[in-house]
C-alpha cells in the first residue's frame, strides 16, 4: 500500500497528462462556479463522529453503506467552504452529541477556524445539553427551537464498586498496584472509593468543569461567574434562555433562511458537489498518521465482533505484532518524512506497550515523530508516546497514569458455592502464583510487588528521558495519577495543547516540509517481516474475543488507566 502510494505521488511529477488534468480541474471549477445559490449551507451533525476517517472497500460499502463522517472529514469540508467565496456561512443542526470531551474540542477548533476564515457559523437545535451547548458556544449565534430547553446542568461522575457483589457469588479480585492512585481494579477490589481515588476524581472534574466554563465564557462573551450561574440554575426554558442572553433567538427550522437573510439555503448533500475545489500541489513526501487505538494486547490488532457490555472485555485490541510491522514498514519508506502517532488507548499489557515503543523508538531515530493524544492516552497509552519528539494533547484528553498494576480473579469461592470439588496438584512452590484458585500468599505478594516496582522504574526512566525531567519529578506526577491534557501540560508531560491539525503542522515543521504535503492515515496491516502463523476462523468469535482480552489481563503487569469518562 505504502509503496503504491509513493509511486503514485512520484508519478505526478512526470505524468505528461498532468497539464490536461489541470485544465479539466479548472473546467470543473468553472462549471461549479455557475451555481450562485450558496448563501448558507445547512449541515446536520450526527451524535457520534469517529475522529479518523474509516476506510471501506467496495464490498463493505455495498453492505454497510458509506463510512460515517469523521471529524477529519468535517474539518476538510469546512476548509473547502472557507476557500469558496460564495457561501456566507454554515448552519449546524445539532442533534445531540455522545462524544468524548477531546472530540468536542476538536469540533470546536474546526468551527473557530472556519469563522477565522470569514464565514459565519450558526448553531440550531431542538434543545441543548452540556455537550451541544459547549460546541454551539464556538459559533456566531445559538438558535433554539420553540419549546426547547437549555439543559446545561453541569458534570456528573459516578463510581461503582462491586467487591461485595462479587463475593456473593464467590469471586474476588486480587491486585497489587504501585500506589493507591493506580486504581484500575478498585471497582472490583473495594466497596468504597479510596481517599486517593476521590482526590483524583475531584481534580479531574475540576479541570474539565473549568474548561467547560472558560470556553463557553470566551465563546459567548460572558464572565466565568455568569456561566457558572447559568449552569447552577439550569434547566432553562426557551424564553428564559433568550432573556438571559444564553441563546440568540427562538425559531423553527423553517424560519432559518429568513433569519440569516439568505435567498438560498442549501443542504450539504447538494452543496458539496458545487463548491470550488482546491488544486493540490504535488509532493513526493507525506506525513504518516499511525493510529494506536484500543487496549494493548499481545498479538494482532482487532475489533470486537459484536457488542460486549463488559469493561475491559469490550475493548478493541491494539496488538504489538500489528504495530511493530507498521513501524518497520514506515522505517523502510523514506517518502514518509514524518510520523504522527494518533493515540486513543488507556493502555493494557506492559509487554505489549514496550514492544511497540521499541519499534517506534527506532522509527524516531531518522525522522520526526509527533504524538497526538486524543480522548484517552494514559498508562500504556502514554508509554507509547515517549519516543515522540513532540507531544500534542487536547485540554480534555485523559492522560498520565504513569504506573503499574497487576491482578488476577480468584474464583475458588465460586466453585464452593456451586458444590464443585476442584483438586489442584502442583510441582514447584509458586506453581499456582497466577492460579485463580486462591489469592496471592504473602511471599507471592512480595514478589509481585518487587516486579511492579522494577517495571515502574523502567516506565519513569523512559518518561524522564523523553521529557528531559528528573526521575523524582516524573515520580511526583506519576504513581498512577491521571491528568487532563491541560494539567499534563502544566506538569510537563505534554508540549502543546491542540488537535490533530496542530500535530500535523508540528510534524511538517520538524521535518522541514511545506504545508501542502499530505497526511496519510495508515490503515493497512503490512506483511510480516518474518513468517507468521496464519489466522483461522472461529465460529464462537464473540466468546473467543472476550476470553482473549481476559487472558491478557490475568496475571500480567498492566499499564492500564484506572478511570474512564463518557
XYZ file of C-alpha atoms in Angstrom:
566
model
C 0.000 0.000 0.000
C 2.724 2.471 1.007
C 4.851 1.563 -2.000
C 1.914 2.053 -4.373
C 1.129 5.400 -2.757
C 4.731 6.551 -3.121
C 4.776 5.566 -6.780
C 1.501 7.398 -7.376
C 2.780 10.584 -5.736
C 6.052 10.415 -7.653
C 4.189 9.975 -10.929
C 2.622 13.412 -10.516
C 5.948 14.982 -11.469
C 6.463 13.048 -14.701
C 2.948 12.330 -15.918
C 2.602 14.039 -19.335
C -1.162 14.302 -18.781
C -0.788 16.446 -15.686
C -1.429 19.633 -17.658
C -4.531 18.075 -19.144
C -5.754 17.154 -15.699
C -5.172 20.713 -14.506
C -7.202 22.010 -17.433
C -10.013 19.606 -16.596
C -9.793 20.746 -12.961
C -10.212 24.391 -13.998
C -13.133 23.458 -16.253
C -14.776 21.634 -13.345
C -14.433 24.708 -11.123
C -15.891 26.883 -13.902
C -18.934 24.593 -14.006
C -19.287 24.650 -10.219
C -18.879 28.416 -10.133
C -22.025 28.898 -12.203
C -24.175 27.987 -9.179
C -24.890 31.093 -7.125
C -27.369 29.502 -4.684
C -24.838 29.024 -1.914
C -25.670 31.733 0.618
C -25.752 29.361 3.597
C -25.072 25.628 3.819
C -27.103 23.531 6.254
C -25.205 20.632 7.823
C -26.824 18.118 10.196
C -24.179 16.816 12.589
C -24.686 13.281 13.922
C -24.443 12.453 17.621
C -21.253 10.467 17.133
C -18.450 11.045 14.670
C -15.295 8.950 14.582
C -12.162 11.021 14.962
C -10.387 9.483 11.949
C -11.803 8.555 8.537
C -12.817 4.941 8.111
C -11.636 3.104 5.034
C -14.270 0.907 3.373
C -13.747 -1.131 0.247
C -16.320 -1.593 -2.482
C -17.925 -4.658 -0.882
C -18.226 -3.144 2.602
C -19.751 -0.001 1.105
C -22.330 -2.146 -0.684
C -23.208 -3.950 2.556
C -22.872 -1.231 5.202
C -23.118 1.930 3.110
C -20.695 4.834 3.005
C -18.454 5.268 6.060
C -19.625 7.755 8.698
C -18.428 11.338 8.533
C -15.363 11.722 10.734
C -14.052 14.818 12.474
C -11.199 14.875 9.967
C -13.725 14.747 7.107
C -15.755 17.579 8.645
C -12.658 19.741 9.023
C -11.870 19.126 5.363
C -15.422 20.145 4.399
C -15.022 23.346 6.401
C -11.768 24.124 4.609
C -13.490 23.629 1.267
C -16.280 26.008 2.321
C -13.762 28.545 3.599
C -11.910 28.541 0.278
C -15.056 29.288 -1.748
C -16.043 32.996 -1.745
C -19.741 32.339 -2.423
C -21.066 30.854 0.862
C -21.665 33.396 3.610
C -21.650 30.728 6.259
C -22.831 27.443 7.659
C -25.822 26.475 9.810
C -25.052 23.486 12.015
C -28.130 21.491 13.009
C -27.086 19.822 16.267
C -28.952 16.654 17.265
C -27.031 15.945 20.473
C -23.523 14.610 20.965
C -22.210 11.424 22.532
C -18.506 12.036 22.109
C -15.550 12.493 24.486
C -14.592 15.996 25.547
C -11.433 15.875 23.426
C -13.506 15.196 20.296
C -15.855 18.059 21.175
C -12.814 20.309 21.471
C -11.619 19.141 18.056
C -15.029 20.059 16.630
C -14.923 23.474 18.319
C -11.468 24.122 16.850
C -12.762 23.356 13.348
C -15.655 25.788 13.859
C -13.357 28.527 15.143
C -11.020 28.106 12.157
C -13.982 28.401 9.785
C -15.001 31.644 11.494
C -11.428 32.929 11.290
C -11.655 32.422 7.534
C -14.547 34.867 7.354
C -17.542 32.520 7.397
C -20.442 32.821 9.835
C -21.311 29.680 11.761
C -24.758 29.362 13.339
C -25.923 26.608 15.682
C -29.533 25.398 15.653
C -31.003 22.694 17.908
C -34.242 21.473 19.413
C -32.535 21.602 22.802
C -29.070 21.967 24.279
C -27.283 19.862 26.866
C -23.728 20.313 28.134
C -22.071 18.880 25.029
C -24.207 20.595 22.376
C -24.081 23.972 24.098
C -20.311 23.636 24.552
C -19.912 23.140 20.789
C -22.524 25.798 19.964
C -20.655 28.348 22.074
C -17.945 28.373 19.402
C -20.494 29.618 16.826
C -21.536 33.174 15.983
C -25.145 32.534 17.014
C -27.080 29.951 19.017
C -30.673 29.329 17.899
C -33.252 27.234 19.754
C -36.482 25.652 18.536
C -39.623 26.867 20.333
C -40.380 24.686 23.343
C -36.784 23.597 23.631
C -34.757 23.767 26.845
C -31.221 24.615 27.829
C -30.066 21.680 29.959
C -26.551 22.814 30.821
C -26.752 21.190 34.227
C -23.050 20.519 34.807
C -20.871 17.433 35.042
C -21.508 14.142 36.824
C -19.042 11.346 37.526
C -20.111 8.073 39.086
C -18.022 5.252 40.540
C -19.476 1.784 41.122
C -17.838 -0.755 43.435
C -18.530 -4.464 43.084
C -16.433 -6.213 45.722
C -19.358 -7.330 47.887
C -21.465 -8.182 44.848
C -18.716 -10.452 43.522
C -18.253 -12.074 46.915
C -21.905 -13.121 46.937
C -21.082 -15.439 44.021
C -17.729 -16.496 45.431
C -15.477 -14.324 43.237
C -12.902 -11.736 44.232
C -10.155 -9.734 42.538
C -6.648 -9.784 43.972
C -4.345 -6.983 42.830
C -1.093 -5.198 43.568
C -0.722 -1.539 42.473
C 2.276 0.791 42.508
C 0.274 3.346 44.560
C -3.380 3.799 45.566
C -3.713 6.257 42.661
C -3.313 3.320 40.246
C -6.853 2.167 40.892
C -7.746 0.321 37.685
C -9.176 -2.566 39.718
C -10.649 -0.528 42.586
C -14.182 -1.110 41.343
C -13.582 -4.850 41.767
C -11.472 -4.856 44.941
C -13.189 -2.206 47.077
C -16.632 -1.392 48.447
C -15.979 2.348 48.512
C -13.695 4.862 46.864
C -10.210 5.316 48.289
C -9.057 8.754 49.501
C -6.629 8.876 46.588
C -9.342 7.888 44.120
C -11.648 10.595 45.454
C -8.868 13.175 45.239
C -8.108 12.177 41.661
C -11.727 12.290 40.502
C -12.095 15.699 42.147
C -9.141 17.252 40.332
C -10.192 15.719 37.008
C -13.741 17.060 37.398
C -12.404 20.456 38.482
C -10.194 20.672 35.401
C -12.896 19.545 32.975
C -15.516 21.831 34.541
C -13.129 24.771 34.319
C -12.591 24.055 30.603
C -16.336 23.992 30.061
C -16.809 27.296 31.880
C -13.851 29.124 30.347
C -14.553 28.052 26.762
C -18.252 28.927 26.968
C -17.386 32.273 28.553
C -14.946 33.083 25.750
C -17.348 31.961 23.029
C -20.383 33.785 24.405
C -18.556 36.876 25.697
C -19.695 36.133 29.243
C -17.880 36.159 32.553
C -16.950 32.850 34.153
C -19.275 33.656 37.062
C -22.165 34.207 34.656
C -21.530 30.835 33.021
C -21.461 29.129 36.417
C -24.748 30.848 37.284
C -26.247 29.591 34.017
C -25.173 26.049 34.893
C -26.325 26.220 38.509
C -29.805 27.470 37.551
C -30.349 25.110 34.581
C -32.552 23.798 33.032
C -33.763 26.963 31.299
C -36.921 27.248 29.212
C -36.655 28.830 25.772
C -37.945 32.301 26.752
C -35.814 32.383 29.903
C -32.675 31.332 27.992
C -33.337 34.088 25.447
C -33.994 36.734 28.100
C -30.779 35.817 29.918
C -28.744 36.032 26.690
C -27.755 32.375 26.749
C -29.171 31.959 23.231
C -29.738 34.458 20.418
C -33.148 33.554 19.011
C -36.076 31.155 19.326
C -37.381 29.982 15.953
C -38.394 26.984 13.880
C -36.218 25.403 11.235
C -38.480 26.818 8.526
C -37.528 30.328 9.682
C -33.760 29.804 9.339
C -33.476 31.243 5.823
C -35.344 34.402 6.804
C -33.299 34.747 9.994
C -29.967 34.727 8.148
C -31.455 36.771 5.272
C -30.456 34.141 2.763
C -32.205 33.704 -0.550
C -30.760 30.242 -0.944
C -30.297 27.771 1.898
C -28.728 24.541 0.624
C -28.048 21.229 2.346
C -24.507 19.912 2.438
C -25.600 16.953 0.306
C -26.457 19.346 -2.527
C -23.677 21.844 -1.900
C -20.662 19.537 -1.691
C -20.513 18.960 -5.455
C -20.986 22.660 -6.223
C -18.189 24.064 -4.094
C -14.963 25.062 -5.788
C -12.110 22.594 -5.449
C -8.563 23.473 -4.436
C -5.708 22.352 -6.687
C -3.403 20.113 -4.692
C 0.282 20.662 -5.240
C 2.371 17.610 -5.999
C 4.668 16.168 -3.341
C 6.971 13.180 -3.193
C 6.722 13.167 0.620
C 3.883 12.668 3.060
C 3.165 12.645 6.792
C 2.096 9.219 8.025
C -0.625 9.117 10.688
C -0.282 5.876 12.635
C -3.407 5.087 14.722
C -2.700 3.418 18.081
C -6.216 2.594 19.234
C -7.566 0.119 21.771
C -6.447 -1.981 24.696
C -2.864 -3.187 24.342
C -2.919 -6.946 23.891
C -0.118 -9.303 22.752
C -0.720 -10.364 19.153
C -2.656 -8.780 16.317
C -4.850 -5.695 16.433
C -8.558 -6.488 16.154
C -12.041 -5.151 16.738
C -14.750 -6.962 18.727
C -17.085 -8.995 16.502
C -20.104 -7.651 18.389
C -21.277 -5.579 21.347
C -19.796 -6.735 24.656
C -21.118 -4.593 27.554
C -18.332 -5.674 29.928
C -15.423 -3.367 30.877
C -12.018 -4.432 29.517
C -13.558 -7.301 27.552
C -15.326 -4.989 25.090
C -12.263 -3.013 24.015
C -10.744 -3.101 20.565
C -7.280 -4.631 20.570
C -4.064 -2.794 19.845
C -1.662 -5.632 19.090
C 2.113 -5.407 19.192
C 2.556 -7.646 16.126
C 0.494 -5.270 14.001
C 2.062 -2.048 15.282
C 5.633 -3.362 15.095
C 5.093 -4.385 11.473
C 3.606 -0.970 10.676
C 6.547 0.747 12.326
C 9.079 -1.355 10.422
C 7.270 -0.743 7.140
C 7.431 3.011 7.754
C 11.155 2.747 8.516
C 11.674 1.360 5.013
C 9.524 4.059 3.399
C 11.561 7.237 3.041
C 8.590 9.031 1.479
C 7.064 9.065 4.971
C 9.085 12.100 6.002
C 7.376 12.440 9.389
C 5.021 10.378 11.535
C 2.155 11.383 13.801
C 1.148 8.796 16.400
C -2.630 9.111 16.862
C -3.174 7.655 20.334
C -6.540 6.540 21.699
C -5.685 3.981 24.358
C -5.897 3.517 28.108
C -3.038 1.016 27.996
C -3.039 -2.702 28.704
C -0.284 -5.303 28.895
C 3.107 -3.777 29.712
C 4.995 -6.201 27.468
C 2.833 -5.145 24.521
C 3.385 -1.433 25.126
C 7.120 -1.990 25.460
C 7.343 -3.983 22.212
C 5.505 -1.260 20.292
C 7.524 1.511 21.909
C 10.783 -0.167 20.973
C 9.818 -0.163 17.279
C 8.604 3.432 17.481
C 11.845 4.472 19.152
C 13.803 3.106 16.187
C 11.468 4.937 13.817
C 12.080 8.203 15.671
C 15.859 7.949 15.151
C 15.772 9.016 11.493
C 12.622 11.164 11.151
C 10.411 13.410 13.289
C 7.725 11.641 15.311
C 4.928 13.648 16.919
C 2.407 12.100 19.307
C -1.181 13.301 19.274
C -3.272 12.239 22.268
C -6.993 12.160 21.554
C -9.653 11.362 24.164
C -7.566 8.879 26.185
C -3.804 8.338 26.183
C -2.989 7.059 29.645
C -0.707 4.469 31.220
C 0.494 2.309 28.309
C -1.123 4.898 26.042
C 1.298 7.444 27.488
C 4.203 4.994 27.352
C 3.993 4.634 23.545
C 4.189 8.429 23.232
C 7.604 8.604 24.927
C 9.661 8.162 21.706
C 7.990 11.241 20.175
C 9.939 14.460 19.679
C 6.796 16.463 20.498
C 3.519 15.613 22.243
C 0.206 17.345 21.489
C -2.947 16.765 23.547
C -6.372 18.295 23.755
C -7.107 20.142 27.027
C -9.742 17.499 27.767
C -7.556 14.488 26.975
C -7.290 11.941 29.803
C -3.599 11.080 30.107
C -0.791 10.337 32.540
C -1.483 7.325 34.790
C 2.235 6.570 34.780
C 2.236 3.464 36.919
C 1.810 -0.296 37.091
C -0.875 -2.636 38.423
C -1.175 -6.398 38.474
C -4.158 -8.540 39.334
C -5.933 -11.840 38.974
C -9.505 -13.028 39.562
C -9.967 -15.519 42.380
C -12.843 -17.945 41.766
C -12.286 -20.591 44.434
C -15.362 -19.458 46.323
C -17.478 -19.774 43.196
C -16.583 -23.459 42.886
C -17.552 -23.980 46.525
C -20.929 -22.295 46.069
C -21.591 -24.463 43.037
C -20.659 -27.580 45.056
C -17.842 -28.308 42.635
C -14.778 -30.058 44.025
C -11.652 -28.834 42.259
C -8.368 -30.558 43.184
C -5.012 -28.981 42.351
C -1.734 -30.919 42.016
C 1.484 -28.909 41.727
C 5.223 -29.186 41.417
C 7.098 -26.049 42.406
C 6.475 -23.647 45.288
C 4.928 -20.951 43.081
C 3.180 -23.103 40.510
C -0.173 -21.569 41.495
C 1.012 -17.961 41.748
C -1.279 -16.931 38.878
C -3.951 -19.525 39.558
C -7.492 -18.320 40.147
C -7.935 -20.844 42.963
C -6.606 -18.594 45.761
C -5.245 -15.090 46.409
C -1.526 -14.374 46.478
C 0.276 -15.621 49.558
C 2.315 -13.014 51.415
C 5.634 -14.210 49.870
C 3.993 -14.210 46.446
C 2.585 -10.711 47.033
C 6.102 -9.520 47.935
C 7.405 -10.983 44.665
C 4.645 -9.252 42.708
C 5.415 -6.013 44.493
C 9.078 -6.274 43.524
C 8.073 -6.942 39.911
C 5.865 -3.894 39.592
C 8.458 -1.701 41.347
C 11.016 -2.805 38.763
C 8.537 -2.239 35.953
C 7.629 1.182 37.310
C 11.259 2.279 37.412
C 11.548 1.314 33.747
C 8.439 3.377 32.998
C 9.508 6.566 34.774
C 13.062 6.281 33.418
C 11.747 6.246 29.854
C 9.438 9.184 30.573
C 12.285 11.120 32.233
C 14.496 10.627 29.173
C 11.771 11.635 26.735
C 10.559 14.642 28.729
C 14.008 15.769 29.961
C 12.843 15.532 33.556
C 14.392 14.023 36.645
C 13.193 10.664 37.949
C 11.929 12.421 41.063
C 9.911 14.917 39.010
C 8.301 12.131 36.972
C 7.509 10.143 40.108
C 5.855 13.221 41.649
C 3.316 13.371 38.787
C 3.359 9.591 38.206
C 2.453 6.877 40.641
C -0.700 6.189 38.641
C -2.027 9.756 38.833
C -4.370 10.649 35.986
C -4.428 14.145 34.476
C -6.336 16.093 31.880
C -4.331 17.396 28.944
C -4.376 20.871 30.482
C -2.940 19.525 33.738
C -0.443 17.367 31.841
C 0.883 20.498 30.107
C 1.294 22.219 33.459
C 3.110 19.142 34.799
C 5.488 18.906 31.843
C 4.022 15.693 30.402
C 2.963 17.223 27.064
C 4.367 20.038 24.929
C 1.310 21.641 23.370
C -2.468 21.758 23.510
C -4.278 21.362 20.220
C -5.928 18.982 17.785
C -4.659 16.690 15.052
C -4.156 19.684 12.747
C -1.708 21.133 15.295
C 0.162 17.820 15.475
C 0.402 17.599 11.675
C 1.637 21.190 11.462
C 4.328 20.425 14.039
C 5.385 17.270 12.194
C 5.778 19.211 8.946
C 7.713 21.908 10.779
C 10.131 19.422 12.351
C 10.652 17.687 9.002
C 11.055 20.956 7.089
C 8.061 20.161 4.882
C 5.764 22.718 3.217
C 2.130 22.989 4.298
C 0.774 21.225 1.202
C 2.478 17.915 1.989
C -0.418 15.486 2.526
C -1.188 13.379 5.571
C -1.993 9.702 5.029
C -3.684 7.532 7.671
C -2.011 4.117 7.859
C -4.822 1.559 7.932
C -3.271 -1.471 6.260
C -1.535 -4.311 8.071
C 1.816 -4.729 6.271
C 3.165 -8.163 5.534
C 5.162 -9.690 8.390
C 8.885 -9.112 8.444
C 9.175 -12.780 9.427
C 6.730 -15.669 8.826
C 3.602 -15.575 10.972
C 1.078 -18.243 11.907
C -1.995 -17.856 9.725
C -5.266 -16.868 11.381
C -8.094 -19.415 11.428
C -11.804 -18.769 11.533
C -13.637 -19.406 14.798
C -17.433 -19.822 14.932
C -17.501 -18.675 18.574
C -15.858 -15.386 17.685
C -17.506 -13.290 20.400
C -16.647 -15.659 23.263
C -13.144 -16.175 21.935
C -12.589 -12.437 21.742
C -13.747 -11.910 25.341
C -11.578 -14.776 26.572
C -8.567 -13.357 24.744
C -8.941 -9.968 26.427
C -9.465 -11.587 29.839
C -6.455 -13.852 29.387
C -4.242 -10.879 28.563
C -5.276 -9.148 31.786
C -4.965 -12.177 34.044
C -1.671 -12.191 35.965
C 0.151 -9.754 33.684
C 1.702 -6.490 34.756
C -0.548 -3.819 33.342
C -0.086 -0.212 32.341
C -3.831 0.378 32.485
C -5.833 3.554 33.015
C -7.932 3.468 36.217
C -10.726 5.839 35.136
C -12.879 6.399 32.078
C -15.175 9.290 31.189
C -18.205 9.359 28.923
